Coordinates of C-alpha atoms and ligand atoms in Angstrom, one line a residue:
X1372 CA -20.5 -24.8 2.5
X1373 CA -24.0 -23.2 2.9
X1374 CA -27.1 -25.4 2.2
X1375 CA -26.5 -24.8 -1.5
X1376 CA -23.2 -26.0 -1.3
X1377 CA -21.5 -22.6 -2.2
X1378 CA -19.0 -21.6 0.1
X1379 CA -19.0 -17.4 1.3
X1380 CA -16.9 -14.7 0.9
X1381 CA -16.6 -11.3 2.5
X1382 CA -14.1 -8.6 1.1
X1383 CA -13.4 -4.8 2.4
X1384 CA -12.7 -2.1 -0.3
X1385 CA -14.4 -4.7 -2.7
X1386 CA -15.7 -1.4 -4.8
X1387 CA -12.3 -1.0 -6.7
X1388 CA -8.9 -2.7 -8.2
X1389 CA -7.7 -5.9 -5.9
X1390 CA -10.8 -6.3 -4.4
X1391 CA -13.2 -6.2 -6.9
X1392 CA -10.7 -8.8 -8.7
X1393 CA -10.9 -10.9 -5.8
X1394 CA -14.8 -10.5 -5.6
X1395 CA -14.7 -11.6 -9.4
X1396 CA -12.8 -14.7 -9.0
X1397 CA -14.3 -16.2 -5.9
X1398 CA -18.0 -15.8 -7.8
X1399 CA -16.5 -17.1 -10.7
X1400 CA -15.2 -20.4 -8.2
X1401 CA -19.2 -20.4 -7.3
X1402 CA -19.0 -18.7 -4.2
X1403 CA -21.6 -16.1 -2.6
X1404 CA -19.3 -12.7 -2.1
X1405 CA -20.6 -10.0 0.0
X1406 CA -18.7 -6.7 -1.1
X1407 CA -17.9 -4.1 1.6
X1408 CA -16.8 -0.2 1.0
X1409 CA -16.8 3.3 2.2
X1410 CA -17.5 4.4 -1.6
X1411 CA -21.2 4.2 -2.2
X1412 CA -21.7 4.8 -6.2
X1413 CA -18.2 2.3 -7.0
X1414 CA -20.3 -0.3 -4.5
X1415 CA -23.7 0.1 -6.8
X1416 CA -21.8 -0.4 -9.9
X1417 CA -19.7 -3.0 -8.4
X1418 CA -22.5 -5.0 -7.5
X1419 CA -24.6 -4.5 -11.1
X1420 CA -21.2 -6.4 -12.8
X1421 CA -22.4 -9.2 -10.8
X1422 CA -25.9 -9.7 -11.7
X1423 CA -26.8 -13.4 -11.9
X1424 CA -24.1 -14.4 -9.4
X1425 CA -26.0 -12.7 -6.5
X1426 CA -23.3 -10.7 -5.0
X1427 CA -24.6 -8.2 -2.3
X1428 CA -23.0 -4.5 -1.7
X1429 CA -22.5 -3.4 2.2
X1430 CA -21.3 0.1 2.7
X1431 CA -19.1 -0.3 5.2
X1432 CA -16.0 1.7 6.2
X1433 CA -13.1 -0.1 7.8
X1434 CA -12.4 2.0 10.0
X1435 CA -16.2 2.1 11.8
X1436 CA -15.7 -1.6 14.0
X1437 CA -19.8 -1.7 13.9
X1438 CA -19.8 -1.2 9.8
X1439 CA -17.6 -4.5 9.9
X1440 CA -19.7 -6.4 12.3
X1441 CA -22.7 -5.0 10.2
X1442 CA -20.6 -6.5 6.9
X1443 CA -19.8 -9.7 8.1
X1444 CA -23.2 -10.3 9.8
X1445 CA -24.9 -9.6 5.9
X1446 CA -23.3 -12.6 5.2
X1447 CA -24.4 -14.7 7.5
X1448 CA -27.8 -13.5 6.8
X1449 CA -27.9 -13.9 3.4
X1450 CA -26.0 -16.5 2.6
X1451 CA -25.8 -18.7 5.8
X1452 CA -22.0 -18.5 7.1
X1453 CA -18.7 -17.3 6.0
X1454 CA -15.6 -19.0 4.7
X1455 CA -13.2 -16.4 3.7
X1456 CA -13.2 -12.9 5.0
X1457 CA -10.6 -10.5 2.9
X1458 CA -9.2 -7.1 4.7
X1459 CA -7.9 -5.8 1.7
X1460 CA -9.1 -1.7 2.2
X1461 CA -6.2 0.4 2.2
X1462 CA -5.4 4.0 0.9
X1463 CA -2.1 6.2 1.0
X1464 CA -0.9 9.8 1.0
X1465 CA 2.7 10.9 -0.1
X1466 CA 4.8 13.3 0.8
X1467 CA 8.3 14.8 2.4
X1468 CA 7.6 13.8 6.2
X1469 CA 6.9 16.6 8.1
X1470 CA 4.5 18.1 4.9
X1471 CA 2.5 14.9 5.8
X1472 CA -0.3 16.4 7.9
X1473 CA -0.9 14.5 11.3
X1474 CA -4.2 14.0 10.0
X1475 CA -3.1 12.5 6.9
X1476 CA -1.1 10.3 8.7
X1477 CA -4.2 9.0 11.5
X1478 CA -6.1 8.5 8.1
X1479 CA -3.9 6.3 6.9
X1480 CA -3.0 4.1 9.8
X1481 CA -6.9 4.4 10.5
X1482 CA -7.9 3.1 7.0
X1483 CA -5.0 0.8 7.1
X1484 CA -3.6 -0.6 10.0
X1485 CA -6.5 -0.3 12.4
X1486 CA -8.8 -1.4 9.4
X1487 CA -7.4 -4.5 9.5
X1488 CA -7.1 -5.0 13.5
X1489 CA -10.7 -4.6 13.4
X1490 CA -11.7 -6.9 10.5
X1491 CA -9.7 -9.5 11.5
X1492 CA -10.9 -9.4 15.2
X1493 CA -14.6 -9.7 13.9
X1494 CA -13.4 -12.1 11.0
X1495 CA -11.8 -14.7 13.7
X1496 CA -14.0 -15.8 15.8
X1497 CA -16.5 -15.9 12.5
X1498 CA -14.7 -18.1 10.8
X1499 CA -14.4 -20.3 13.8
X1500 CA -17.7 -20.3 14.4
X1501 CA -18.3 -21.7 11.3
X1502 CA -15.7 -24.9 11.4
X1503 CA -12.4 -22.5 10.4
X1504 CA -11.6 -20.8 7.2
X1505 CA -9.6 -18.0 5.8
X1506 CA -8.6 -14.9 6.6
X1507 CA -6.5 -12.9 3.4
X1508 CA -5.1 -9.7 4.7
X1509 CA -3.7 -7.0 1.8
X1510 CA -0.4 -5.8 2.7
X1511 CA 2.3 -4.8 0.1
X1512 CA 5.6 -5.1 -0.7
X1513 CA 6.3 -1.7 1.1
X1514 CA 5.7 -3.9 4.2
X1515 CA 8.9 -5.4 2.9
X1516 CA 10.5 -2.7 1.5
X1517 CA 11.0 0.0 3.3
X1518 CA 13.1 3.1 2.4
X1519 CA 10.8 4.7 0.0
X1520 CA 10.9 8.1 0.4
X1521 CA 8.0 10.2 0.2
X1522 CA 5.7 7.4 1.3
X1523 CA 6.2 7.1 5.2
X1524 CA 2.6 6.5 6.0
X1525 CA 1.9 3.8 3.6
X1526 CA 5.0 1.9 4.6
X1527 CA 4.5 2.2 8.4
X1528 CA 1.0 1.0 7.8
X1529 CA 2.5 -1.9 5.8
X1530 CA 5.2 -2.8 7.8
X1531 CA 2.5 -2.9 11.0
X1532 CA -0.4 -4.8 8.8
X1533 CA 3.1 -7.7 8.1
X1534 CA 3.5 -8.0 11.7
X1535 CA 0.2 -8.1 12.9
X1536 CA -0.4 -11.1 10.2
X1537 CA 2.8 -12.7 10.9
X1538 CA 2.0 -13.2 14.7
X1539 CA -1.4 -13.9 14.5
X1540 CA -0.7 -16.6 12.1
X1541 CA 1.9 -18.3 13.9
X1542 CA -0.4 -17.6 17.2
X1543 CA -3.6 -19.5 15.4
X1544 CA -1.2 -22.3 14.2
X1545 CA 0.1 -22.6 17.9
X1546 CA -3.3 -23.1 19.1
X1547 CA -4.4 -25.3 16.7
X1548 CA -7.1 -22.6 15.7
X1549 CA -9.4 -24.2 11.9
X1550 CA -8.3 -20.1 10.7
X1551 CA -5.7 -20.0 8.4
X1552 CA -4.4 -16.1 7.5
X1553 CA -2.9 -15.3 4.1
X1554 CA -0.9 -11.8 3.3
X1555 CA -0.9 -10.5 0.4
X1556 CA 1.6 -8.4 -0.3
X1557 CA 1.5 -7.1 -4.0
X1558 CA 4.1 -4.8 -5.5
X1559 CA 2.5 -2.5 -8.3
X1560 CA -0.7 -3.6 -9.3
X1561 CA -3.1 -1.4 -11.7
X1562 CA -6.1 -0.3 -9.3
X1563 CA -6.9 3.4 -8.2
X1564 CA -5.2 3.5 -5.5
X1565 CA -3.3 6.5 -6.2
X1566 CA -6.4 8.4 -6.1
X1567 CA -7.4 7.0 -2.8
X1568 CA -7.3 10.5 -1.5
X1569 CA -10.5 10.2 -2.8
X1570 CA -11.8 8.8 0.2
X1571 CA -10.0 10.9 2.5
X1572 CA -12.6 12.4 5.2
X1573 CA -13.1 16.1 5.5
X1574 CA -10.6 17.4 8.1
X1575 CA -7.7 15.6 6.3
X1576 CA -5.4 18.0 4.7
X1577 CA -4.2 16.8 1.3
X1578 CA -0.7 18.7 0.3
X1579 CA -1.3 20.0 -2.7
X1580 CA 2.7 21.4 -3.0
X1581 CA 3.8 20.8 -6.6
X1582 CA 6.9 18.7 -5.3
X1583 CA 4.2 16.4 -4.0
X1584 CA 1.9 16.2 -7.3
X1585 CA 5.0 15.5 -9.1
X1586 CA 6.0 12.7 -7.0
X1587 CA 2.3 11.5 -7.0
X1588 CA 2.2 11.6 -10.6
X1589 CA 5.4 10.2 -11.3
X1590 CA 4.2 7.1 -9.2
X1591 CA 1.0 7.1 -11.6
X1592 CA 3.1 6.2 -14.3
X1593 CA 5.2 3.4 -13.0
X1594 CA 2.1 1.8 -11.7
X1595 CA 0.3 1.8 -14.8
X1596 CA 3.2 1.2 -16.6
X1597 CA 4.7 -1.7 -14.6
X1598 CA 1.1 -2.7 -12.3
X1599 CA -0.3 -6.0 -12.6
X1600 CA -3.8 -6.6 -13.7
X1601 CA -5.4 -7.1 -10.5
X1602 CA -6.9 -10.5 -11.9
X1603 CA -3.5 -12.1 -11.7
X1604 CA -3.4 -11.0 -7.9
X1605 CA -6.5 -12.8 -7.3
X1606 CA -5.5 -16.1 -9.0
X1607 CA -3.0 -15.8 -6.6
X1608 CA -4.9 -15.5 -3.8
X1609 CA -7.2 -17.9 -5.0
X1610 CA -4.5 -20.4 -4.9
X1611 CA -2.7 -19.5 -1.7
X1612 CA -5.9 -20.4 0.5
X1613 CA -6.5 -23.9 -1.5
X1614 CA -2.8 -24.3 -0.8
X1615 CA -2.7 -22.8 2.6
X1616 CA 0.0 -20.8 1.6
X1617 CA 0.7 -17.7 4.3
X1618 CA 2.8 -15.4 1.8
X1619 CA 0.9 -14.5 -1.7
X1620 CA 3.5 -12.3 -3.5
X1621 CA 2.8 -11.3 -6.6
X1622 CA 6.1 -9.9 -6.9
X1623 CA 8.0 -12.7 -5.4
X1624 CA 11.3 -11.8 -6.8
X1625 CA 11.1 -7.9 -5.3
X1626 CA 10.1 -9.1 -2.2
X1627 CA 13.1 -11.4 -2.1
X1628 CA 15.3 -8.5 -3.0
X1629 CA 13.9 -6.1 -0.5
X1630 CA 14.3 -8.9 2.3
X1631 CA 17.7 -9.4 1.3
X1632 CA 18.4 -5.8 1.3
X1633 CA 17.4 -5.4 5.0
X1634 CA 19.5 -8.3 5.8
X1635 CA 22.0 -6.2 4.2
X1636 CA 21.5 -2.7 6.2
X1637 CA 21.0 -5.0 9.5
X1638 CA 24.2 -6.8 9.2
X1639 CA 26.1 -3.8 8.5
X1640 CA 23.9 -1.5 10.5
X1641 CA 23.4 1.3 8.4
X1642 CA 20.3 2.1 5.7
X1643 CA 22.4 2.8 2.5
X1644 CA 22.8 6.7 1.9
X1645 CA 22.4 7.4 5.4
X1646 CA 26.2 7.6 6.5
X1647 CA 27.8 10.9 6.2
X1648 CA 30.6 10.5 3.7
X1649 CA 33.9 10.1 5.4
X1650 CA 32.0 8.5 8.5
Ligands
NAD2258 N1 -2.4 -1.1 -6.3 C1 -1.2 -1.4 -5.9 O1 -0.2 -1.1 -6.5 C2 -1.1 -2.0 -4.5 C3 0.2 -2.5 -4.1 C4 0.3 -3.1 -2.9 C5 -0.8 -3.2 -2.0 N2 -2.0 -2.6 -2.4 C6 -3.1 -2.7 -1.4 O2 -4.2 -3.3 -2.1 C7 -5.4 -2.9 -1.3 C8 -6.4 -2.6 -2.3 O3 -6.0 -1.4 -3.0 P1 -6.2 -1.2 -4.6 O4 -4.8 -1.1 -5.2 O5 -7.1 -2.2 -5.1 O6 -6.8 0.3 -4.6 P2 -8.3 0.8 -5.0 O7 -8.3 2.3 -4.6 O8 -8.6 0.5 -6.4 O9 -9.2 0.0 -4.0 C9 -9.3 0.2 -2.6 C10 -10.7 0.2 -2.2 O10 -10.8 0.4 -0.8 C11 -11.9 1.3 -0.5 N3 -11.7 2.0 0.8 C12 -10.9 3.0 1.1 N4 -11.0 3.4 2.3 C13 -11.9 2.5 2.9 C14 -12.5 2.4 4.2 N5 -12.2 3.2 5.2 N6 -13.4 1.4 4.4 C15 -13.7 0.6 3.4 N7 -13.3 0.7 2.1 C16 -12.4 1.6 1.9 C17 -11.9 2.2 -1.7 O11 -13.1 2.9 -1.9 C18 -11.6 1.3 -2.8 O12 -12.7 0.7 -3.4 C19 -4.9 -1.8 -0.4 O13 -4.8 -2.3 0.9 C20 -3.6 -1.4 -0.9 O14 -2.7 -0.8 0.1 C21 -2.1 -2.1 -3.6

């Protein structure tokens, strides 16, 4: 805790959906939040929601390691130290795989997986400094799930941001480290995340082939339809780091599904739908 007994929080992509739920449930726990994001006008009017609870906007972009050193030390500035640090930014990009420009695809790993490398290498040794605390990464279910078509970026990313927390969590627990990590790996959760191409950087090629908008839109609709309100997701997460739970999984039954199904494809050593019939 600071000197006035609040504890801090830091979170990336804090502007929009799962962040700005997580930003609004730590302040409403009493804690000083310090929002970063690459998207200046979301950030202001982020920030204005929180006017009495003193919550400070940082544009910072994930993928810039002195924006996250820049974040993080706001923090301490302001509010004296820091307790839980959040890499939660993320975007994605659909389409058939080789459509996917190569740009697209840096973006995405960028924003992503890098994103996270970088924030949790600042967020570390922070939170050591500072007697331990907890570092919540955002994956998703596709980290679990893999086989969507159409999404190869988003689930590479995934898959690489499950790892990285994985071993990094068993490596701080093997050297008795005071930082505890936490994934979060959400199925559909209502957010704007399927504009995030709104953040793509000039020089990224977005596919605008009708195939591709139909798919885009299509996942639209499930995620509105079938998305949790990203309050729930933060409750969640709330609880996981008093619990010191690793896994927060929103969609606990799909992820248990989707682990089961790659148990499946390794034991018999095909993905379904990929053997040629007769084979
Ligand atoms: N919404 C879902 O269904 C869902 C499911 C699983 C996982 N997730 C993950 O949740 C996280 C949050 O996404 P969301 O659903 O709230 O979407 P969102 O688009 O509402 O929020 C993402 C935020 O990240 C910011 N951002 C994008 N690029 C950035 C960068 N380079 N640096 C800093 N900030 C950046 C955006 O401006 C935005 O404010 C992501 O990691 C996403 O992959 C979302």
């Amino acid at each position: 805790m600071n000197e006035e007994g609040h504890r801090v929080a830091v979170v990336t992509g804090g502007a929009s959906g799962i962040g700005l739920a997580m930003a609004r449930q730590f302040v409403s726990e009493g804690m000083k939040v310090v929002i970063g994001d690459v998207e200046s006008g979301a950030l202001d009017i982020a920030v204005r929601q929180f006017q009495d609870a003193g919550v400070i906007g940082v544009r910072a972009d994930v993928t810039r390691h002195d924006d996250v050193v820049a974040l993080c030390e706001e923090a301490v500035r302001a509010f004296g130290r820091v307790d839980v640090v959040c890499a939660n930014a993320g975007v994605e990009t659909g389409g058939r795989f080789l459509d996917v420009a190569t740009e697209a695809w840096r973006w995405v790993m960028e924003v992503n997986y890098f994103g996270v490398l970088t924030t949790a290498r600042v967020a570390v040794p922070l939170l050591e400094r500072f007697g331990g605390g907890d570092l919540v990464i955002t994956g998703s279910l596709a980290g679990f799930a893999s086989g969507t078509p159409f999404m190869t970026p988003y689930c590479a990313s995934k898959m690489a941001v499950l790892g990285l927390a994985e071993c990094l969590e068993i490596e701080l627990r093997s050297c008795g480290s005071a930082v505890h990590v936490h994934l979060l790996a959400p199925g559909p959760v209502r957010s704007r995340m399927i504009d995030a191409e709104r953040n793509a950087p000039a020089g990224v090629p977005i596919d605008e082939d009708a195939e591709r908008r139909a798919f885009m839109e299509d996942f639209r609709a499930r995620q509105s339809a079938e998305g949790l309100p990203a309050e729930d997701v933060a409750l969640l997460v709330s609880r996981a780091i008093r619990d010191r739970e690793f896994f927060v999984l929103p969609h606990h039954d799909r992820a248990v599904a989707a682990l089961r199904r790659r148990l499946d494809w390794v034991e018999n050593g095909v993905v379904p739908g990929s053997r040629v019939a007769g084979s």
